[in-house]
N, CA, C and O atoms as a GROMACS GRO file, in nm:
protein
  504
    1MET      N    1  -1.166  -0.002   2.411
    1MET     CA    2  -1.311   0.014   2.416
    1MET      C    3  -1.351   0.156   2.381
    1MET      O    4  -1.456   0.177   2.319
    2GLU      N    5  -1.270   0.252   2.420
    2GLU     CA    6  -1.302   0.392   2.390
    2GLU      C    7  -1.308   0.416   2.239
    2GLU      O    8  -1.396   0.488   2.191
    3SER      N    9  -1.215   0.356   2.164
    3SER     CA   10  -1.218   0.374   2.019
    3SER      C   11  -1.341   0.305   1.959
    3SER      O   12  -1.396   0.352   1.860
    4SER      N   13  -1.384   0.195   2.018
    4SER     CA   14  -1.504   0.126   1.969
    4SER      C   15  -1.627   0.214   1.985
    4SER      O   16  -1.711   0.221   1.896
    5ILE      N   17  -1.637   0.281   2.099
    5ILE     CA   18  -1.751   0.369   2.123
    5ILE      C   19  -1.749   0.485   2.024
    5ILE      O   20  -1.852   0.520   1.967
    6TYR      N   21  -1.633   0.543   2.005
    6TYR     CA   22  -1.619   0.654   1.910
    6TYR      C   23  -1.657   0.610   1.768
    6TYR      O   24  -1.733   0.678   1.700
    7LEU      N   25  -1.604   0.496   1.725
    7LEU     CA   26  -1.634   0.446   1.591
    7LEU      C   27  -1.781   0.409   1.577
    7LEU      O   28  -1.840   0.430   1.471
    8ALA      N   29  -1.841   0.354   1.681
    8ALA     CA   30  -1.984   0.321   1.677
    8ALA      C   31  -2.066   0.448   1.659
    8ALA      O   32  -2.163   0.449   1.584
    9GLU      N   33  -2.026   0.553   1.726
    9GLU     CA   34  -2.098   0.680   1.713
    9GLU      C   35  -2.082   0.738   1.573
    9GLU      O   36  -2.179   0.782   1.512
   10VAL      N   37  -1.959   0.739   1.523
   10VAL     CA   38  -1.934   0.794   1.388
   10VAL      C   39  -2.008   0.712   1.283
   10VAL      O   40  -2.080   0.768   1.200
   11PHE      N   41  -1.991   0.582   1.285
   11PHE     CA   42  -2.058   0.498   1.185
   11PHE      C   43  -2.209   0.496   1.203
   11PHE      O   44  -2.283   0.488   1.105
   12GLY      N   45  -2.255   0.504   1.326
   12GLY     CA   46  -2.399   0.508   1.350
   12GLY      C   47  -2.462   0.628   1.281
   12GLY      O   48  -2.558   0.613   1.205
   13TRP      N   49  -2.409   0.747   1.308
   13TRP     CA   50  -2.463   0.868   1.244
   13TRP      C   51  -2.442   0.865   1.093
   13TRP      O   52  -2.532   0.901   1.017
   14TYR      N   53  -2.325   0.822   1.050
   14TYR     CA   54  -2.295   0.815   0.906
   14TYR      C   55  -2.396   0.725   0.834
   14TYR      O   56  -2.453   0.764   0.731
   15LEU      N   57  -2.418   0.607   0.887
   15LEU     CA   58  -2.509   0.512   0.821
   15LEU      C   59  -2.653   0.562   0.819
   15LEU      O   60  -2.723   0.543   0.720
   16ILE      N   61  -2.696   0.626   0.925
   16ILE     CA   62  -2.832   0.682   0.926
   16ILE      C   63  -2.845   0.792   0.821
   16ILE      O   64  -2.941   0.793   0.744
   17ILE      N   65  -2.749   0.883   0.818
   17ILE     CA   66  -2.754   0.994   0.721
   17ILE      C   67  -2.748   0.940   0.578
   17ILE      O   68  -2.828   0.980   0.493
   18ILE      N   69  -2.655   0.850   0.552
   18ILE     CA   70  -2.642   0.793   0.417
   18ILE      C   71  -2.767   0.714   0.380
   18ILE      O   72  -2.815   0.723   0.266
   19GLY      N   73  -2.820   0.638   0.474
   19GLY     CA   74  -2.942   0.560   0.447
   19GLY      C   75  -3.058   0.648   0.408
   19GLY      O   76  -3.130   0.618   0.313
   20VAL      N   77  -3.078   0.757   0.482
   20VAL     CA   78  -3.187   0.851   0.451
   20VAL      C   79  -3.164   0.914   0.314
   20VAL      O   80  -3.257   0.925   0.234
   21ILE      N   81  -3.042   0.956   0.287
   21ILE     CA   82  -3.011   1.018   0.157
   21ILE      C   83  -3.034   0.920   0.043
   21ILE      O   84  -3.090   0.958  -0.060
   22PHE      N   85  -2.992   0.795   0.060
   22PHE     CA   86  -3.011   0.696  -0.046
   22PHE      C   87  -3.159   0.674  -0.076
   22PHE      O   88  -3.198   0.659  -0.192
   23ILE      N   89  -3.241   0.671   0.027
   23ILE     CA   90  -3.385   0.651   0.006
   23ILE      C   91  -3.448   0.777  -0.052
   23ILE      O   92  -3.524   0.770  -0.148
   24TRP      N   93  -3.416   0.890   0.004
   24TRP     CA   94  -3.479   1.017  -0.032
   24TRP      C   95  -3.433   1.069  -0.168
   24TRP      O   96  -3.513   1.126  -0.241
   25LYS      N   97  -3.307   1.050  -0.204
   25LYS     CA   98  -3.250   1.109  -0.325
   25LYS      C   99  -3.215   1.005  -0.432
   25LYS      O  100  -3.128   1.030  -0.516
   26GLN      N  101  -3.280   0.891  -0.429
   26GLN     CA  102  -3.242   0.784  -0.521
   26GLN      C  103  -3.251   0.825  -0.668
   26GLN      O  104  -3.169   0.781  -0.749
   27LYS      N  105  -3.348   0.908  -0.704
   27LYS     CA  106  -3.362   0.951  -0.843
   27LYS      C  107  -3.243   1.036  -0.887
   27LYS      O  108  -3.199   1.027  -1.001
   28GLU      N  109  -3.190   1.118  -0.795
   28GLU     CA  110  -3.074   1.200  -0.827
   28GLU      C  111  -2.945   1.118  -0.823
   28GLU      O  112  -2.852   1.147  -0.898
   29LEU      N  113  -2.940   1.018  -0.738
   29LEU     CA  114  -2.819   0.936  -0.724
   29LEU      C  115  -2.800   0.841  -0.841
   29LEU      O  116  -2.687   0.809  -0.877
   30LYS      N  117  -2.909   0.795  -0.900
   30LYS     CA  118  -2.899   0.697  -1.009
   30LYS      C  119  -2.814   0.748  -1.125
   30LYS      O  120  -2.722   0.678  -1.167
   31PRO      N  121  -2.840   0.868  -1.180
   31PRO     CA  122  -2.754   0.916  -1.288
   31PRO      C  123  -2.611   0.946  -1.240
   31PRO      O  124  -2.516   0.932  -1.317
   32THR      N  125  -2.597   0.986  -1.116
   32THR     CA  126  -2.464   1.012  -1.061
   32THR      C  127  -2.382   0.884  -1.058
   32THR      O  128  -2.266   0.883  -1.098
   33MET      N  129  -2.441   0.777  -1.010
   33MET     CA  130  -2.370   0.648  -1.006
   33MET      C  131  -2.339   0.598  -1.146
   33MET      O  132  -2.235   0.536  -1.169
   34HIS      N  133  -2.428   0.624  -1.240
   34HIS     CA  134  -2.402   0.586  -1.379
   34HIS      C  135  -2.278   0.660  -1.432
   34HIS      O  136  -2.194   0.600  -1.499
   35GLU      N  137  -2.268   0.788  -1.400
   35GLU     CA  138  -2.152   0.866  -1.442
   35GLU      C  139  -2.025   0.817  -1.373
   35GLU      O  140  -1.919   0.809  -1.436
   36ILE      N  141  -2.035   0.785  -1.246
   36ILE     CA  142  -1.918   0.733  -1.173
   36ILE      C  143  -1.871   0.603  -1.236
   36ILE      O  144  -1.751   0.582  -1.251
   37ALA      N  145  -1.965   0.516  -1.272
   37ALA     CA  146  -1.929   0.387  -1.331
   37ALA      C  147  -1.850   0.405  -1.460
   37ALA      O  148  -1.769   0.318  -1.495
   38GLY      N  149  -1.871   0.515  -1.530
   38GLY     CA  150  -1.799   0.539  -1.655
   38GLY      C  151  -1.671   0.619  -1.639
   38GLY      O  152  -1.604   0.649  -1.738
   39ASN      N  153  -1.636   0.654  -1.515
   39ASN     CA  154  -1.517   0.737  -1.491
   39ASN      C  155  -1.409   0.652  -1.424
   39ASN      O  156  -1.408   0.637  -1.302
   40ARG      N  157  -1.318   0.597  -1.504
   40ARG     CA  158  -1.214   0.507  -1.453
   40ARG      C  159  -1.125   0.574  -1.348
   40ARG      O  160  -1.087   0.513  -1.249
   41SER      N  161  -1.091   0.700  -1.372
   41SER     CA  162  -1.003   0.771  -1.279
   41SER      C  163  -1.069   0.786  -1.142
   41SER      O  164  -1.005   0.765  -1.039
   42LEU      N  165  -1.196   0.822  -1.142
   42LEU     CA  166  -1.267   0.840  -1.016
   42LEU      C  167  -1.280   0.707  -0.942
   42LEU      O  168  -1.262   0.702  -0.820
   43ILE      N  169  -1.311   0.601  -1.014
   43ILE     CA  170  -1.321   0.469  -0.952
   43ILE      C  171  -1.187   0.430  -0.890
   43ILE      O  172  -1.182   0.375  -0.780
   44PHE      N  173  -1.078   0.459  -0.960
   44PHE     CA  174  -0.944   0.427  -0.910
   44PHE      C  175  -0.916   0.502  -0.779
   44PHE      O  176  -0.870   0.442  -0.681
   45VAL      N  177  -0.943   0.632  -0.778
   45VAL     CA  178  -0.917   0.714  -0.659
   45VAL      C  179  -1.005   0.669  -0.542
   45VAL      O  180  -0.957   0.654  -0.430
   46VAL      N  181  -1.133   0.648  -0.568
   46VAL     CA  182  -1.224   0.604  -0.462
   46VAL      C  183  -1.182   0.467  -0.410
   46VAL      O  184  -1.189   0.442  -0.289
   47SER      N  185  -1.138   0.378  -0.498
   47SER     CA  186  -1.094   0.245  -0.456
   47SER      C  187  -0.972   0.252  -0.365
   47SER      O  188  -0.964   0.181  -0.265
   48ILE      N  189  -0.878   0.339  -0.399
   48ILE     CA  190  -0.759   0.356  -0.315
   48ILE      C  191  -0.799   0.411  -0.178
   48ILE      O  192  -0.749   0.364  -0.075
   49LEU      N  193  -0.888   0.509  -0.176
   49LEU     CA  194  -0.933   0.566  -0.049
   49LEU      C  195  -1.010   0.463   0.034
   49LEU      O  196  -0.994   0.457   0.156
   50GLU      N  197  -1.092   0.384  -0.032
   50GLU     CA  198  -1.168   0.282   0.041
   50GLU      C  199  -1.075   0.175   0.096
   50GLU      O  200  -1.094   0.128   0.208
   51LEU      N  201  -0.975   0.137   0.018
   51LEU     CA  202  -0.875   0.041   0.064
   51LEU      C  203  -0.801   0.097   0.186
   51LEU      O  204  -0.780   0.025   0.284
   52LEU      N  205  -0.762   0.223   0.180
   52LEU     CA  206  -0.692   0.287   0.291
   52LEU      C  207  -0.780   0.295   0.416
   52LEU      O  208  -0.734   0.263   0.526
   53ALA      N  209  -0.904   0.336   0.399
   53ALA     CA  210  -0.996   0.343   0.513
   53ALA      C  211  -1.016   0.204   0.575
   53ALA      O  212  -1.018   0.189   0.697
   54GLY      N  213  -1.032   0.104   0.489
   54GLY     CA  214  -1.046  -0.034   0.538
   54GLY      C  215  -0.924  -0.080   0.615
   54GLY      O  216  -0.936  -0.144   0.720
   55LEU      N  217  -0.805  -0.047   0.564
   55LEU     CA  218  -0.682  -0.083   0.635
   55LEU      C  219  -0.674  -0.016   0.772
   55LEU      O  220  -0.639  -0.080   0.871
   56PHE      N  221  -0.706   0.113   0.777
   56PHE     CA  222  -0.707   0.184   0.906
   56PHE      C  223  -0.799   0.114   1.005
   56PHE      O  224  -0.761   0.089   1.120
   57LEU      N  225  -0.920   0.082   0.960
   57LEU     CA  226  -1.015   0.018   1.051
   57LEU      C  227  -0.970  -0.121   1.093
   57LEU      O  228  -0.978  -0.156   1.211
   58VAL      N  229  -0.924  -0.200   0.998
   58VAL     CA  230  -0.884  -0.337   1.029
   58VAL      C  231  -0.763  -0.338   1.123
   58VAL      O  232  -0.756  -0.420   1.215
   59LEU      N  233  -0.668  -0.248   1.100
   59LEU     CA  234  -0.550  -0.246   1.185
   59LEU      C  235  -0.578  -0.188   1.324
   59LEU      O  236  -0.515  -0.229   1.421
   60LYS      N  237  -0.670  -0.095   1.333
   60LYS     CA  238  -0.704  -0.032   1.462
   60LYS      C  239  -0.814  -0.106   1.537
   60LYS      O  240  -0.816  -0.108   1.660
   61HIS      N  241  -0.906  -0.167   1.463
   61HIS     CA  242  -1.026  -0.221   1.527
   61HIS      C  243  -1.062  -0.357   1.467
   61HIS      O  244  -1.165  -0.370   1.401
   62ASN      N  245  -0.980  -0.455   1.490
   62ASN     CA  246  -1.005  -0.591   1.440
   62ASN      C  247  -1.053  -0.676   1.558
   62ASN      O  248  -0.984  -0.766   1.604
   63ILE      N  249  -1.174  -0.644   1.605
   63ILE     CA  250  -1.228  -0.704   1.726
   63ILE      C  251  -1.345  -0.796   1.689
   63ILE      O  252  -1.450  -0.749   1.645
   64TRP      N  253  -1.324  -0.926   1.707
   64TRP     CA  254  -1.425  -1.026   1.671
   64TRP      C  255  -1.496  -1.074   1.797
   64TRP      O  256  -1.467  -1.182   1.850
   65THR      N  257  -1.590  -0.994   1.845
   65THR     CA  258  -1.668  -1.030   1.962
   65THR      C  259  -1.815  -1.043   1.920
   65THR      O  260  -1.851  -1.014   1.806
   66SER      N  261  -1.898  -1.086   2.014
   66SER     CA  262  -2.039  -1.105   1.980
   66SER      C  263  -2.124  -0.984   2.021
   66SER      O  264  -2.241  -0.999   2.056
   67ASP      N  265  -2.064  -0.866   2.016
   67ASP     CA  266  -2.140  -0.745   2.047
   67ASP      C  267  -2.127  -0.646   1.931
   67ASP      O  268  -2.085  -0.684   1.821
   68TYR      N  269  -2.160  -0.521   1.954
   68TYR     CA  270  -2.161  -0.419   1.848
   68TYR      C  271  -2.025  -0.398   1.783
   68TYR      O  272  -2.018  -0.352   1.669
   69ARG      N  273  -1.918  -0.432   1.852
   69ARG     CA  274  -1.783  -0.409   1.797
   69ARG      C  275  -1.756  -0.491   1.672
   69ARG      O  276  -1.676  -0.450   1.588
   70ILE      N  277  -1.821  -0.606   1.658
   70ILE     CA  278  -1.800  -0.687   1.538
   70ILE      C  279  -1.856  -0.616   1.414
   70ILE      O  280  -1.805  -0.635   1.304
   71VAL      N  281  -1.960  -0.534   1.432
   71VAL     CA  282  -2.016  -0.459   1.319
   71VAL      C  283  -1.911  -0.363   1.263
   71VAL      O  284  -1.896  -0.352   1.142
   72ILE      N  285  -1.840  -0.296   1.351
   72ILE     CA  286  -1.735  -0.203   1.308
   72ILE      C  287  -1.623  -0.279   1.238
   72ILE      O  288  -1.571  -0.234   1.136
   73THR      N  289  -1.586  -0.394   1.293
   73THR     CA  290  -1.483  -0.477   1.231
   73THR      C  291  -1.525  -0.524   1.092
   73THR      O  292  -1.445  -0.521   0.998
   74ILE      N  293  -1.649  -0.565   1.079
   74ILE     CA  294  -1.699  -0.611   0.948
   74ILE      C  295  -1.701  -0.495   0.848
   74ILE      O  296  -1.667  -0.515   0.732
   75ILE      N  297  -1.739  -0.376   0.891
   75ILE     CA  298  -1.736  -0.259   0.803
   75ILE      C  299  -1.594  -0.237   0.752
   75ILE      O  300  -1.574  -0.210   0.633
   76GLY      N  301  -1.496  -0.248   0.840
   76GLY     CA  302  -1.357  -0.231   0.800
   76GLY      C  303  -1.312  -0.335   0.699
   76GLY      O  304  -1.251  -0.302   0.598
   77TRP      N  305  -1.344  -0.460   0.727
   77TRP     CA  306  -1.306  -0.567   0.634
   77TRP      C  307  -1.376  -0.554   0.499
   77TRP      O  308  -1.316  -0.578   0.395
   78LEU      N  309  -1.505  -0.515   0.500
   78LEU     CA  310  -1.577  -0.497   0.375
   78LEU      C  311  -1.516  -0.384   0.291
   78LEU      O  312  -1.503  -0.396   0.170
   79ALA      N  313  -1.480  -0.275   0.358
   79ALA     CA  314  -1.417  -0.163   0.286
   79ALA      C  315  -1.282  -0.206   0.228
   79ALA      O  316  -1.252  -0.175   0.113
   80LEU      N  317  -1.204  -0.277   0.306
   80LEU     CA  318  -1.074  -0.326   0.259
   80LEU      C  319  -1.089  -0.419   0.139
   80LEU      O  320  -1.020  -0.403   0.039
   81ILE      N  321  -1.178  -0.514   0.150
   81ILE     CA  322  -1.200  -0.611   0.042
   81ILE      C  323  -1.258  -0.544  -0.082
   81ILE      O  324  -1.212  -0.570  -0.194
   82GLU      N  325  -1.357  -0.458  -0.064
   82GLU     CA  326  -1.418  -0.391  -0.179
   82GLU      C  327  -1.317  -0.302  -0.250
   82GLU      O  328  -1.309  -0.303  -0.373
   83GLY      N  329  -1.240  -0.225  -0.175
   83GLY     CA  330  -1.138  -0.140  -0.236
   83GLY      C  331  -1.038  -0.222  -0.316
   83GLY      O  332  -1.000  -0.184  -0.426
   84ALA      N  333  -0.995  -0.335  -0.260
   84ALA     CA  334  -0.899  -0.422  -0.330
   84ALA      C  335  -0.962  -0.484  -0.456
   84ALA      O  336  -0.898  -0.490  -0.561
   85ILE      N  337  -1.086  -0.528  -0.443
   85ILE     CA  338  -1.153  -0.590  -0.559
   85ILE      C  339  -1.167  -0.489  -0.674
   85ILE      O  340  -1.141  -0.522  -0.789
   86TYR      N  341  -1.209  -0.366  -0.641
   86TYR     CA  342  -1.223  -0.265  -0.746
   86TYR      C  343  -1.089  -0.233  -0.812
   86TYR      O  344  -1.085  -0.202  -0.931
   87LEU      N  345  -0.981  -0.239  -0.737
   87LEU     CA  346  -0.849  -0.214  -0.796
   87LEU      C  347  -0.803  -0.330  -0.882
   87LEU      O  348  -0.731  -0.310  -0.979
   88ILE      N  349  -0.843  -0.452  -0.847
   88ILE     CA  350  -0.802  -0.571  -0.920
   88ILE      C  351  -0.888  -0.592  -1.046
   88ILE      O  352  -0.837  -0.633  -1.150
   89MET      N  353  -1.018  -0.563  -1.036
   89MET     CA  354  -1.109  -0.586  -1.149
   89MET      C  355  -1.075  -0.493  -1.264
   89MET      O  356  -1.018  -0.385  -1.245
   90SER      N  357  -1.110  -0.535  -1.383
   90SER     CA  358  -1.093  -0.449  -1.500
   90SER      C  359  -1.192  -0.332  -1.489
   90SER      O  360  -1.297  -0.345  -1.426
   91PRO      N  361  -1.158  -0.219  -1.549
   91PRO     CA  362  -1.251  -0.105  -1.545
   91PRO      C  363  -1.390  -0.140  -1.600
   91PRO      O  364  -1.491  -0.092  -1.548
   92LYS      N  365  -1.394  -0.222  -1.703
   92LYS     CA  366  -1.523  -0.260  -1.762
   92LYS      C  367  -1.605  -0.343  -1.662
   92LYS      O  368  -1.725  -0.320  -1.646
   93ASP      N  369  -1.540  -0.439  -1.597
   93ASP     CA  370  -1.611  -0.522  -1.499
   93ASP      C  371  -1.658  -0.439  -1.380
   93ASP      O  372  -1.769  -0.459  -1.328
   94THR      N  373  -1.574  -0.346  -1.336
   94THR     CA  374  -1.611  -0.259  -1.225
   94THR      C  375  -1.732  -0.174  -1.263
   94THR      O  376  -1.825  -0.160  -1.185
   95ALA      N  377  -1.730  -0.117  -1.383
   95ALA     CA  378  -1.843  -0.035  -1.430
   95ALA      C  379  -1.971  -0.119  -1.436
   95ALA      O  380  -2.077  -0.073  -1.394
   96ASN      N  381  -1.961  -0.241  -1.488
   96ASN     CA  382  -2.078  -0.329  -1.495
   96ASN      C  383  -2.129  -0.365  -1.355
   96ASN      O  384  -2.250  -0.373  -1.333
   97TRP      N  385  -2.038  -0.387  -1.263
   97TRP     CA  386  -2.074  -0.418  -1.125
   97TRP      C  387  -2.153  -0.303  -1.063
   97TRP      O  388  -2.258  -0.324  -1.002
   98ILE      N  389  -2.100  -0.181  -1.079
   98ILE     CA  390  -2.167  -0.063  -1.024
   98ILE      C  391  -2.304  -0.043  -1.089
   98ILE      O  392  -2.402  -0.016  -1.021
   99LYS      N  393  -2.310  -0.057  -1.221
   99LYS     CA  394  -2.437  -0.041  -1.292
   99LYS      C  395  -2.539  -0.147  -1.250
   99LYS      O  396  -2.659  -0.120  -1.248
  100GLY      N  397  -2.492  -0.266  -1.216
  100GLY     CA  398  -2.581  -0.373  -1.171
  100GLY      C  399  -2.652  -0.340  -1.041
  100GLY      O  400  -2.764  -0.385  -1.018
  101PHE      N  401  -2.588  -0.261  -0.957
  101PHE     CA  402  -2.648  -0.222  -0.830
  101PHE      C  403  -2.723  -0.090  -0.839
  101PHE      O  404  -2.785  -0.047  -0.741
  102ASN      N  405  -2.719  -0.025  -0.952
  102ASN     CA  406  -2.778   0.108  -0.968
  102ASN      C  407  -2.927   0.098  -1.000
  102ASN      O  408  -2.972   0.141  -1.107
  103LYS      N  409  -3.002   0.041  -0.905
  103LYS     CA  410  -3.145   0.021  -0.922
  103LYS      C  411  -3.218   0.073  -0.798
  103LYS      O  412  -3.164   0.068  -0.688
  104PRO      N  413  -3.341   0.122  -0.816
  104PRO     CA  414  -3.416   0.176  -0.702
  104PRO      C  415  -3.426   0.079  -0.584
  104PRO      O  416  -3.419   0.121  -0.468
  105SER      N  417  -3.444  -0.048  -0.612
  105SER     CA  418  -3.457  -0.146  -0.502
  105SER      C  419  -3.331  -0.152  -0.416
  105SER      O  420  -3.340  -0.172  -0.295
  106TRP      N  421  -3.215  -0.134  -0.477
  106TRP     CA  422  -3.090  -0.135  -0.402
  106TRP      C  423  -3.077  -0.009  -0.316
  106TRP      O  424  -3.026  -0.015  -0.205
  107TYR      N  425  -3.123   0.104  -0.368
  107TYR     CA  426  -3.117   0.227  -0.290
  107TYR      C  427  -3.208   0.219  -0.168
  107TYR      O  428  -3.168   0.256  -0.057
  108VAL      N  429  -3.329   0.170  -0.188
  108VAL     CA  430  -3.424   0.159  -0.076
  108VAL      C  431  -3.378   0.051   0.021
  108VAL      O  432  -3.370   0.074   0.142
  109GLY      N  433  -3.348  -0.067  -0.031
  109GLY     CA  434  -3.303  -0.176   0.056
  109GLY      C  435  -3.175  -0.143   0.130
  109GLY      O  436  -3.164  -0.164   0.251
  110GLY      N  437  -3.078  -0.090   0.056
  110GLY     CA  438  -2.952  -0.052   0.119
  110GLY      C  439  -2.970   0.060   0.219
  110GLY      O  440  -2.906   0.061   0.324
  111GLY      N  441  -3.058   0.154   0.186
  111GLY     CA  442  -3.086   0.264   0.279
  111GLY      C  443  -3.146   0.214   0.408
  111GLY      O  444  -3.108   0.258   0.516
  112ILE      N  445  -3.241   0.122   0.398
  112ILE     CA  446  -3.305   0.067   0.517
  112ILE      C  447  -3.204  -0.011   0.601
  112ILE      O  448  -3.200   0.005   0.723
  113VAL      N  449  -3.123  -0.093   0.537
  113VAL     CA  450  -3.021  -0.169   0.610
  113VAL      C  451  -2.923  -0.074   0.679
  113VAL      O  452  -2.888  -0.095   0.795
  114ALA      N  453  -2.880   0.030   0.608
  114ALA     CA  454  -2.788   0.128   0.667
  114ALA      C  455  -2.850   0.196   0.790
  114ALA      O  456  -2.784   0.211   0.893
  115ILE      N  457  -2.975   0.236   0.778
  115ILE     CA  458  -3.043   0.301   0.890
  115ILE      C  459  -3.055   0.207   1.010
  115ILE      O  460  -3.030   0.248   1.124
  116VAL      N  461  -3.092   0.084   0.986
  116VAL     CA  462  -3.107  -0.013   1.095
  116VAL      C  463  -2.972  -0.037   1.165
  116VAL      O  464  -2.965  -0.038   1.288
  117ILE      N  465  -2.866  -0.056   1.087
  117ILE     CA  466  -2.734  -0.078   1.148
  117ILE      C  467  -2.689   0.048   1.221
  117ILE      O  468  -2.632   0.039   1.330
  118GLY      N  469  -2.714   0.165   1.163
  118GLY     CA  470  -2.679   0.290   1.229
  118GLY      C  471  -2.749   0.307   1.362
  118GLY      O  472  -2.687   0.345   1.461
  119ILE      N  473  -2.879   0.278   1.365
  119ILE     CA  474  -2.956   0.288   1.490
  119ILE      C  475  -2.900   0.188   1.593
  119ILE      O  476  -2.884   0.222   1.711
  120TYR      N  477  -2.872   0.067   1.548
  120TYR     CA  478  -2.815  -0.034   1.638
  120TYR      C  479  -2.685   0.016   1.701
  120TYR      O  480  -2.665   0.004   1.822
  121LEU      N  481  -2.596   0.073   1.618
  121LEU     CA  482  -2.468   0.123   1.672
  121LEU      C  483  -2.490   0.238   1.769
  121LEU      O  484  -2.425   0.244   1.873
  122LEU      N  485  -2.580   0.330   1.736
  122LEU     CA  486  -2.604   0.442   1.826
  122LEU      C  487  -2.669   0.399   1.957
  122LEU      O  488  -2.643   0.458   2.061
  123LEU      N  489  -2.752   0.297   1.953
  123LEU     CA  490  -2.813   0.246   2.077
  123LEU      C  491  -2.707   0.188   2.172
  123LEU      O  492  -2.730   0.181   2.293
  124GLN      N  493  -2.594   0.148   2.117
  124GLN     CA  494  -2.486   0.095   2.201
  124GLN      C  495  -2.410   0.208   2.271
  124GLN      O  496  -2.344   0.186   2.373
  125VAL      N  497  -2.420   0.329   2.215
  125VAL     CA  498  -2.344   0.444   2.264
  125VAL      C  499  -2.428   0.530   2.357
  125VAL      O  500  -2.379   0.575   2.460
  126TYR      N  501  -2.553   0.555   2.320
  126TYR     CA  502  -2.637   0.649   2.396
  126TYR      C  503  -2.732   0.577   2.490
  126TYR      O  504  -2.809   0.640   2.561
   0.00000   0.00000   0.00000
């Protein structure tokens, strides 16, 4: 339970900060994501790191309960799956996938969802 509280706090603050940045800096992030989509080496490295982070979370915190801990578990599984998918997909398909999400509506919508989940996790801790 102690690790769940710690992870809820870390992910809570992370999601709030990232959510605000995505909403506030979407114009600056759009060209950055476009550049990332065209950089195969960077996508490869980020995918490996995301896969590793997902594995750490899934192996340490694979808790399927009906409380806040399931959110942390789902974050771990999503990171693991996304990292694996990006490594399996062709570079062209990965670039197209990233470019498909590189729209203002995704930054605002994703930012709002991140903030809401972050607040939910922090409310479980504080």
